[in-house]
Short mmCIF file of C-alpha atoms in Angstrom, two decimals:
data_model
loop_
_atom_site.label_atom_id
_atom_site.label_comp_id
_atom_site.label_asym_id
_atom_site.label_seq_id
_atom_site.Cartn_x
_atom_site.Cartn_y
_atom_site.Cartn_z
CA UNK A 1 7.24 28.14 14.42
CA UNK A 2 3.45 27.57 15.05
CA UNK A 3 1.26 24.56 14.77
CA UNK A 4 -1.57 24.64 12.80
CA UNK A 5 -4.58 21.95 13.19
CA UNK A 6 -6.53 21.98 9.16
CA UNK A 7 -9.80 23.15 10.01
CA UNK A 8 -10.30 24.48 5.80
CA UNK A 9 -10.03 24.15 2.64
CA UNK A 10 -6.88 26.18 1.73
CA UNK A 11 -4.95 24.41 4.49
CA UNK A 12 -5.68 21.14 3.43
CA UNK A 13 -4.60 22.31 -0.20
CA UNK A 14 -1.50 23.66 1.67
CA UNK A 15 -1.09 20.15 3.89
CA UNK A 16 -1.42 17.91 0.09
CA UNK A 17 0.68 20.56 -1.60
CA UNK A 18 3.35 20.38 0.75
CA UNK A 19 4.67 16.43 -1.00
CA UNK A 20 6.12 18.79 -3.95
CA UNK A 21 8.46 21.48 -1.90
CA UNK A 22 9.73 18.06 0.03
CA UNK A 23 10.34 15.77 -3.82
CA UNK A 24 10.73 18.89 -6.12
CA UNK A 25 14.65 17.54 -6.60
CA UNK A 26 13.73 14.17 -6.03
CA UNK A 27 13.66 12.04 -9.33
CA UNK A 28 12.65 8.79 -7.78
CA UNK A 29 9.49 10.19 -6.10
CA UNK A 30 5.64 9.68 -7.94
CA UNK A 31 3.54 12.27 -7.36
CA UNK A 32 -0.12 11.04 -6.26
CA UNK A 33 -2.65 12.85 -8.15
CA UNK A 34 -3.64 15.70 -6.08
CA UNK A 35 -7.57 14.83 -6.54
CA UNK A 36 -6.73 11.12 -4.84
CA UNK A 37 -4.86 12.63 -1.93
CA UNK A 38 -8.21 14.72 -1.51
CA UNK A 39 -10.84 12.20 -1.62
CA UNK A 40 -8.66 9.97 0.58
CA UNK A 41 -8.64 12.43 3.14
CA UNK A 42 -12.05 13.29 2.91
CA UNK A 43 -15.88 11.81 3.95
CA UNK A 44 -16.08 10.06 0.65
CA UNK A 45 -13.48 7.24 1.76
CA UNK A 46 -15.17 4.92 3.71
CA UNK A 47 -12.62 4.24 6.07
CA UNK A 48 -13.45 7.34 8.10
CA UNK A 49 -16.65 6.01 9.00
CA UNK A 50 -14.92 3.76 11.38
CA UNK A 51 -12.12 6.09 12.11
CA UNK A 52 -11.03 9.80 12.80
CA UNK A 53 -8.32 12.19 12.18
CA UNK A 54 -6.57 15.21 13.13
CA UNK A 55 -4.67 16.88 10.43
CA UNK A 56 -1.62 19.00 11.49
CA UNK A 57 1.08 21.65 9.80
CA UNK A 58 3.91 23.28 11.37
CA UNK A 59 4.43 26.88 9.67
CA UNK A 60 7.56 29.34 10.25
CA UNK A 61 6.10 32.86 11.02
CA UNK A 62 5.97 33.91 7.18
CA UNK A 63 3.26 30.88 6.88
CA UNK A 64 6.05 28.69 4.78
CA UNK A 65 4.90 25.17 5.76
CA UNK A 66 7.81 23.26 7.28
CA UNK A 67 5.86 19.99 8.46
CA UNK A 68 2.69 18.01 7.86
CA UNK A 69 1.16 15.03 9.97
CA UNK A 70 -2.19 12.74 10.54
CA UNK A 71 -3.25 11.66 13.79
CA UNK A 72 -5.80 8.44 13.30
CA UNK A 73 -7.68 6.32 15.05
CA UNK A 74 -8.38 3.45 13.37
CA UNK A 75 -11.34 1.96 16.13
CA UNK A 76 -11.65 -1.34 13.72
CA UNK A 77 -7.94 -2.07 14.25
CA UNK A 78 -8.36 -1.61 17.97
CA UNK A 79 -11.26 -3.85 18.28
CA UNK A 80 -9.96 -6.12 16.01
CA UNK A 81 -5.95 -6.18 17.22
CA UNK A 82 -7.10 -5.53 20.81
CA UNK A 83 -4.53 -2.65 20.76
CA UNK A 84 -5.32 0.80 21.96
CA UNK A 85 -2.93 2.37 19.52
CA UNK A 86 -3.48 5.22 17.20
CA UNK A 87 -1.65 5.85 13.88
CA UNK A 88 0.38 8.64 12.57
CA UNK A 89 0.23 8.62 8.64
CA UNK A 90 1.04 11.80 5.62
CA UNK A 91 3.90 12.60 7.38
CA UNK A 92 6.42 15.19 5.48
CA UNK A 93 8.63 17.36 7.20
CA UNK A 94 11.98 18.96 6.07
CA UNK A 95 15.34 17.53 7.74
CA UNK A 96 15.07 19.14 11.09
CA UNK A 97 14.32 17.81 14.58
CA UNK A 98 12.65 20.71 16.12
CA UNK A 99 9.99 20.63 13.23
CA UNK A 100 9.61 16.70 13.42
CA UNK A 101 9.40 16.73 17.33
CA UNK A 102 6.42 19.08 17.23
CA UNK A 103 4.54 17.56 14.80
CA UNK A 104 4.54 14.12 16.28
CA UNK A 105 4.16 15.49 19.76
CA UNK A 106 0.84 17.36 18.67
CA UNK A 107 -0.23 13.62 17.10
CA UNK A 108 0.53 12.52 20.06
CA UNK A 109 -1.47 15.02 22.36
CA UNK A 110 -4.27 14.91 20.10
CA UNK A 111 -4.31 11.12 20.78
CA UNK A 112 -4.12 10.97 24.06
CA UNK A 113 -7.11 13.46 24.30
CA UNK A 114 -9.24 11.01 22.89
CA UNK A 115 -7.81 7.97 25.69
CA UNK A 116 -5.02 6.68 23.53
CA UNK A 117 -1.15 6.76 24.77
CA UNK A 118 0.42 4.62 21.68
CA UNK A 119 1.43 5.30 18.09
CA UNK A 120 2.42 3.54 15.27
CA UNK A 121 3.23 4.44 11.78
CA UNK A 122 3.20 5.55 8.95
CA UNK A 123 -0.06 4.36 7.95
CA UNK A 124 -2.00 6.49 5.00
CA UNK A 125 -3.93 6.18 6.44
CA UNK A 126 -4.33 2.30 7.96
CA UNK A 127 -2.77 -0.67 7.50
CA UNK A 128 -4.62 -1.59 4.38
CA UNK A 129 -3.69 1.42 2.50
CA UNK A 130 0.69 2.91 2.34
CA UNK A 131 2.43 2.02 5.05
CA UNK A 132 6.02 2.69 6.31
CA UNK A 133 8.27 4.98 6.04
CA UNK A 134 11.58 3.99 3.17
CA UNK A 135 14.49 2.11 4.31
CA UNK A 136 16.62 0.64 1.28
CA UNK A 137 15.97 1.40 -2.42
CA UNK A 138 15.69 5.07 -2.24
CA UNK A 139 17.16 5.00 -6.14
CA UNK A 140 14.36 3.03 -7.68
CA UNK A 141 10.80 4.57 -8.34
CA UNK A 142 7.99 2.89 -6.00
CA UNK A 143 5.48 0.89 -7.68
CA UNK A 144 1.64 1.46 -7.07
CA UNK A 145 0.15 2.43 -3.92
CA UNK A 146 3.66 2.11 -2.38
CA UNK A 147 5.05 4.54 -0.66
CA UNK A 148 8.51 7.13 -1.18
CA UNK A 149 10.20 8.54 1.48
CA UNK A 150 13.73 10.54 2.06
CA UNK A 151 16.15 8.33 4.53
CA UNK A 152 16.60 11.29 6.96
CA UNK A 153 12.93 9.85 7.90
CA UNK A 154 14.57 7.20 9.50
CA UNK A 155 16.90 9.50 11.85
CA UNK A 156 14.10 12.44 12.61
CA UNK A 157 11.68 9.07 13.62
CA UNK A 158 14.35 7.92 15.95
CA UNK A 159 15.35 11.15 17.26
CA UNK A 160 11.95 12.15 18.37
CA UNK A 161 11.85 8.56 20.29
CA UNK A 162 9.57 6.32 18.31
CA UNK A 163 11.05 2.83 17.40
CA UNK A 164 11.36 0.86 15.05
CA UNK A 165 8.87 -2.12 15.61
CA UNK A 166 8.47 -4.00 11.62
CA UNK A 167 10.23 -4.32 8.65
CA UNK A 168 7.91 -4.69 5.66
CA UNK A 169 10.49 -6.14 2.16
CA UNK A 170 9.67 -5.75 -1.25
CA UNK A 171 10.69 -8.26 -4.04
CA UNK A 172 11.73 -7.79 -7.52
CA UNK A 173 10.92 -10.68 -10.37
CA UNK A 174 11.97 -10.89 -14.09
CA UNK A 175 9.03 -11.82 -15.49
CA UNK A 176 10.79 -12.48 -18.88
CA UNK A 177 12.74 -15.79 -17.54
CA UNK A 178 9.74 -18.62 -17.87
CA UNK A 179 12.55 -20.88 -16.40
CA UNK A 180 10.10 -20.64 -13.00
CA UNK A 181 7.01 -21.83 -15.25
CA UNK A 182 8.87 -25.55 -15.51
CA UNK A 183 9.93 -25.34 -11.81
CA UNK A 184 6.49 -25.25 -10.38
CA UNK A 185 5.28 -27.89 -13.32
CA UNK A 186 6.29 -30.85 -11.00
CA UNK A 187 3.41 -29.14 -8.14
CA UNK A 188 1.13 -27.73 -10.23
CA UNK A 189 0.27 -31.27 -12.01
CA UNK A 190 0.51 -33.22 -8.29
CA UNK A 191 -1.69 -30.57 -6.75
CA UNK A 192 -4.21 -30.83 -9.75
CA UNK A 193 -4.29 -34.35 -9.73
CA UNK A 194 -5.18 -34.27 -5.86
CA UNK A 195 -7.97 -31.74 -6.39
CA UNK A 196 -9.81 -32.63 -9.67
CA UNK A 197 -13.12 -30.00 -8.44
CA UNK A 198 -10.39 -27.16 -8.20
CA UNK A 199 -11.12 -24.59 -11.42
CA UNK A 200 -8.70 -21.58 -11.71
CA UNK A 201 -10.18 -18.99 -13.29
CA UNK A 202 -9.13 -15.41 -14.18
CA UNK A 203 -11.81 -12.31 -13.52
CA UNK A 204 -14.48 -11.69 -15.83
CA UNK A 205 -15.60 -8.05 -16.32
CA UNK A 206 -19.38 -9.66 -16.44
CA UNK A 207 -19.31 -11.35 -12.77
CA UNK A 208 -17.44 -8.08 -10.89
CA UNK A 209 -19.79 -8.33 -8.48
CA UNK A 210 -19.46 -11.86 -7.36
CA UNK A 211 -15.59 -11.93 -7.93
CA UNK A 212 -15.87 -8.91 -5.57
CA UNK A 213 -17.73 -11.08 -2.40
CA UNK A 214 -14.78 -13.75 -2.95
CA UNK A 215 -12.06 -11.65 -2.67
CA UNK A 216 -13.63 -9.29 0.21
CA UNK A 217 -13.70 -13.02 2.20
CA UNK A 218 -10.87 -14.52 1.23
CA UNK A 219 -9.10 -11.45 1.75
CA UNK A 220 -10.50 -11.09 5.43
CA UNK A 221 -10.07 -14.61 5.76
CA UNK A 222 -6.29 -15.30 4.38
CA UNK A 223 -4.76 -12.18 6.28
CA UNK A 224 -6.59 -12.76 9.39
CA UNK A 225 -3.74 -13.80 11.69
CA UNK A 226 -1.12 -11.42 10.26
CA UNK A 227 0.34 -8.59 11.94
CA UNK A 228 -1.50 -5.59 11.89
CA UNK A 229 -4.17 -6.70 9.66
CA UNK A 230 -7.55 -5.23 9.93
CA UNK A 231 -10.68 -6.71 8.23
CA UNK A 232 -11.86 -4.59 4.97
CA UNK A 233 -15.46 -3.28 5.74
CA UNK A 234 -17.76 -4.06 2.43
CA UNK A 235 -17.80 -0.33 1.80
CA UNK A 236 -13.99 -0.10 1.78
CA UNK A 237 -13.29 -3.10 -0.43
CA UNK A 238 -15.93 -2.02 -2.80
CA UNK A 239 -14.87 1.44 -2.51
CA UNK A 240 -11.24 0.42 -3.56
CA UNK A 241 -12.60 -1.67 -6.00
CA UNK A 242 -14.60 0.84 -7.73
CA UNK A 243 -11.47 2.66 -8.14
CA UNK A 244 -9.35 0.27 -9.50
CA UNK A 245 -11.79 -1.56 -11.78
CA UNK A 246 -11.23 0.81 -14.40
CA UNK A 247 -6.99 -0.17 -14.04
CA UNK A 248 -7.31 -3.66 -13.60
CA UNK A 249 -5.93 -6.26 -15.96
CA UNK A 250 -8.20 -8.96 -16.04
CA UNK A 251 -6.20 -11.76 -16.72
CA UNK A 252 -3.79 -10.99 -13.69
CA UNK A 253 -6.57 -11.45 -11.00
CA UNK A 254 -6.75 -15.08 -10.63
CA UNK A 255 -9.34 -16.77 -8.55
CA UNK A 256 -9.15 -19.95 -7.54
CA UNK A 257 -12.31 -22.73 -6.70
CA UNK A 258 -13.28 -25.64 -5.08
CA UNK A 259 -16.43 -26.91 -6.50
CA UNK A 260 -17.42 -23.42 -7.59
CA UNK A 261 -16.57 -22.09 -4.03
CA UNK A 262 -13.69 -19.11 -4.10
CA UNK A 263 -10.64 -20.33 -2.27
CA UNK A 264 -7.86 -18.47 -3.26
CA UNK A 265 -7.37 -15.23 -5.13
CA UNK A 266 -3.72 -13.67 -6.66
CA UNK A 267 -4.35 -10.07 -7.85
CA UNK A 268 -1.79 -7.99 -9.96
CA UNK A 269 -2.00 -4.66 -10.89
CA UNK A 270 -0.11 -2.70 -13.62
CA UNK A 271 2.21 -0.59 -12.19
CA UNK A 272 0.40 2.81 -12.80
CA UNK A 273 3.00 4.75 -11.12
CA UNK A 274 5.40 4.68 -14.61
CA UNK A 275 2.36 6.80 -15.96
CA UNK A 276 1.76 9.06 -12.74
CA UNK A 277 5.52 9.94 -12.89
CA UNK A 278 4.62 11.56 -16.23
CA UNK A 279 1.56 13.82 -14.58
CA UNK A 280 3.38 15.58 -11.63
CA UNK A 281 -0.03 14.99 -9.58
CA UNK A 282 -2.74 16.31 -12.21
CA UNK A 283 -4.81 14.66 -15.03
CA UNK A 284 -6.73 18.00 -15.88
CA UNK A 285 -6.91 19.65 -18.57
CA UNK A 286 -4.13 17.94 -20.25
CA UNK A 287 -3.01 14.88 -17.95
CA UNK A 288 -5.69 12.72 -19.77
CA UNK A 289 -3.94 12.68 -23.11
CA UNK A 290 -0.26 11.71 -21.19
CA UNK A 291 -2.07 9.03 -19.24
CA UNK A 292 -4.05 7.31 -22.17
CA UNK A 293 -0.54 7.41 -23.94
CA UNK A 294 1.88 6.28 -21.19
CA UNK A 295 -0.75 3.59 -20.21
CA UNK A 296 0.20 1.44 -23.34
CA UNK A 297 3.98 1.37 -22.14
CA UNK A 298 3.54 -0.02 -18.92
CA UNK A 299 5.63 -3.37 -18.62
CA UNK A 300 5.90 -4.11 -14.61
CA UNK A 301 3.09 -5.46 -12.10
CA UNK A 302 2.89 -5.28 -8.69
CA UNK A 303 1.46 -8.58 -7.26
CA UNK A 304 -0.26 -7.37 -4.00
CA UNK A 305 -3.00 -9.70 -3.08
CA UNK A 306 -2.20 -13.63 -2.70
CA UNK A 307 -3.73 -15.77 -0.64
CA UNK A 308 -5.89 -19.08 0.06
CA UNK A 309 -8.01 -19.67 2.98
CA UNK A 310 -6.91 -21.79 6.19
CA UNK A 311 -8.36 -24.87 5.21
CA UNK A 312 -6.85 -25.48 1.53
CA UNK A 313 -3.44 -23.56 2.29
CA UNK A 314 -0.20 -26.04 1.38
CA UNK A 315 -1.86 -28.00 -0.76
CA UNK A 316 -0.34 -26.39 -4.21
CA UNK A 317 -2.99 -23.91 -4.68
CA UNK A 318 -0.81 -21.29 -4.52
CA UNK A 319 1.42 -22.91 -7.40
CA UNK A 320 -1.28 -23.18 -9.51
CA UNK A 321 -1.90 -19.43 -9.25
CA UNK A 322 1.32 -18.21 -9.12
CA UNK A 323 1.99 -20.78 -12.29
CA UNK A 324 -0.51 -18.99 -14.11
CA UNK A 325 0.22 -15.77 -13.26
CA UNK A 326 3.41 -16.01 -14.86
CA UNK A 327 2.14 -17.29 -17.94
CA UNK A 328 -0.38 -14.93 -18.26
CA UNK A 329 2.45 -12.23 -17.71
CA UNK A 330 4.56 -13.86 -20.17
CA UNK A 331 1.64 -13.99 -22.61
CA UNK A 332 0.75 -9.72 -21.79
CA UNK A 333 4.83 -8.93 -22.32
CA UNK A 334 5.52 -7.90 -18.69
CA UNK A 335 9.06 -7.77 -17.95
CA UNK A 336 9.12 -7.34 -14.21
CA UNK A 337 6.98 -7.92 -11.12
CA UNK A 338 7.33 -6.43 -7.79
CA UNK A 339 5.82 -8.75 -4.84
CA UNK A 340 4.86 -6.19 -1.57
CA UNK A 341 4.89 -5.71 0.80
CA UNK A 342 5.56 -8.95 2.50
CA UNK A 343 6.44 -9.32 6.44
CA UNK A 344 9.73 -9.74 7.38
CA UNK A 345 8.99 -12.60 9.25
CA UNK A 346 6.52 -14.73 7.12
CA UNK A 347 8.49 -17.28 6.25
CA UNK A 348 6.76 -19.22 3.61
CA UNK A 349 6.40 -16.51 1.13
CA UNK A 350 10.18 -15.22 1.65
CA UNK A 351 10.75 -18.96 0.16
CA UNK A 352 7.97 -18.80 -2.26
CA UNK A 353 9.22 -15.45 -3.26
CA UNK A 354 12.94 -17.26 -3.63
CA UNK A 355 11.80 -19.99 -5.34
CA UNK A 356 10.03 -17.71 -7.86
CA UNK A 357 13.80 -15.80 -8.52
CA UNK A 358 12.80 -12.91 -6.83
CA UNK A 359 15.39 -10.36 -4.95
CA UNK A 360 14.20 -8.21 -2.16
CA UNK A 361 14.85 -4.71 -3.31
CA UNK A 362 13.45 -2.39 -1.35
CA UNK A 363 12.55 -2.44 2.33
CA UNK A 364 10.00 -0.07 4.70
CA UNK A 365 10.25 0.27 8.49
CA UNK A 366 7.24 0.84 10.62
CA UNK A 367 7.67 2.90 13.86
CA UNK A 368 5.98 3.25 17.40
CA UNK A 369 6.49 4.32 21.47
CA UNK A 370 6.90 1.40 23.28
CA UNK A 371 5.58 3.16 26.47
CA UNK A 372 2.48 5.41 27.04
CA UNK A 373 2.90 8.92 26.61
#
């Protein structure tokens, strides 16, 4: 075996193409399209001009990739989490040990080169972006920007000595039961009647750009205090925004205000990935027609963004939203949301998520070293 450090072109096609040999049996896997993986990896995605990377494959001696792996440093999450730690993210390898052990003890070397002796992952490649490698659900396709993984994963991680440090759960909600719509009634009306300036409104194609500023600082405001969490620059929100403006469904991104001021935001996305599954990674030449087709089927959401800043949090804002959320679901014909990923220790949204008839059904474990290497 040899280790190989992507200095071209072919071996980054060779590190992307690699997903398909480890899913080509695999039913439950989405394959990314191949031009995302690409531009995420590359100059145009703004997160690299706060961070760096170190692509690696591990190759038997006919060439026949056996391994893949990203070494990052993420220098906004260390300034911002006060943690000299670097990430390890894109990881595929087959089920073997020897393979796994060299590629995360190249990550590590290359790491520890630049003055940092800690890992955690997977990240793909931060925090803000797929994290995690699969624990439970393996027989259930991943929604959206969620990530797949085969459960030998879990053993090769712990073989090769990293630990499991975070457990990140994923819920499941029938959308079709408005049973939840009269639950919150009772808090929706109190909370209104308590805030007569609050408006919620959904997002208007015509004020992108201003809906854009409130959720960049609500965002960076509501998630400040979580684990992990790392502040989106300008150029990354808008960057992910640009991309997804094209997917969104207006009346699921619901922004809440207090005398015209954005407070809160909930943001659901169609869950693209039942129309990915039907492109095996490519929208050229042909793709296009599939995905303008398959687009009109989609039924599920995944409800990634909700929260309210410090100051107006418990005060039945986030009723309100999720109240109209649902109805606006409802109204659209969704038949199933899926609420990720949510810490295993926050607390209030585990009972929000409860409350709301949701089931956690699938469940992601980051890893790290404990010690310094």
């Amino acid at each position: 075996m040899k280790i190989v450090n992507i200095r071209n072109k072919r071996q980054l096609k060779q590190f992307i193409d690699f997903s398909w040999e480890i899913y080509k049996d695999n039913k439950f896997w989405v394959a990314p399209l191949k031009i995302d993986v690409e531009e995420i990896l590359s100059e145009k995605n703004p997160f690299w001009l706060h961070a760096k990377k170190q692509l690696f494959l591990v190759c038997d001696e006919q060439g026949k990739t056996l391994g893949r792996i990203a070494a990052i440093i993420d220098y906004n999450y260390i300034s911002f989490q006060n943690d000299n730690c670097g990430f390890f993210g894109f990881f595929e390898c087959i089920d073997d040990v020897t393979v796994a052990r060299l590629l995360f003890d190249n990550a590590k070397s290359w790491l520890s080169e630049q003055g940092i002796h800690k890992i955690m992952g997977p990240m793909n490649p931060s925090t803000n972006d797929e994290c995690g490698f699969l624990m439970e659900g393996f027989n259930i396709l991943p929604s959206i920007m969620m990530p797949y993984t085969p459960e030998y994963y879990l053993c090769l991680a712990e073989k090769c000595g990293l630990k499991k440090i975070k457990e990140l759960y994923a819920y499941d909600m029938d959308v079709t039961s408005d049973s939840r719509v009269a639950r919150l009634g009772k808090i929706v009306n109190m909370a209104k009647k308590k805030m007569p300036m609050l408006k919620v409104e959904t997002l208007k194609k015509s004020s992108f750009k201003e809906d854009l500023a409130s959720a960049i600082s609500i965002y960076n405001c509501a998630w400040e205090k979580n684990w992990g969490f790392v502040p989106w620059s300008d150029e990354e929100f808008a960057y992910i925004a640009s991309k997804l403006k094209s997917f969104v469904e207006p009346e699921m991104i619901i922004i809440a205000k207090m005398s015209g001021v954005a407070v809160g935001m909930l943001i659901s996305l169609p869950d693209y990935n039942q129309v990915l599954k039907k492109l095996n990674g490519k929208i050229l030449p042909f793709g296009i027609f599939k995905f303008l087709y398959y687009r009109r089927k989609i039924n599920s959401l995944r409800l990634m963004v909700m929260g309210v800043v410090k100051e107006y949090r418990h005060k039945g804002i986030e009723a309100i939203m999720y109240e109209k959320g649902l109805k606006n679901a409802l109204k659209l014909g969704y038949k199933h949301c899926e609420l990720s990923w949510v810490l295993d220790d926050n607390v209030m949204t585990h009972r929000t998520a409860e409350m709301m008839n949701g089931r956690i059904y699938k469940k992601y474990a980051v890893y790290a070293t404990f010690d310094s290497f």
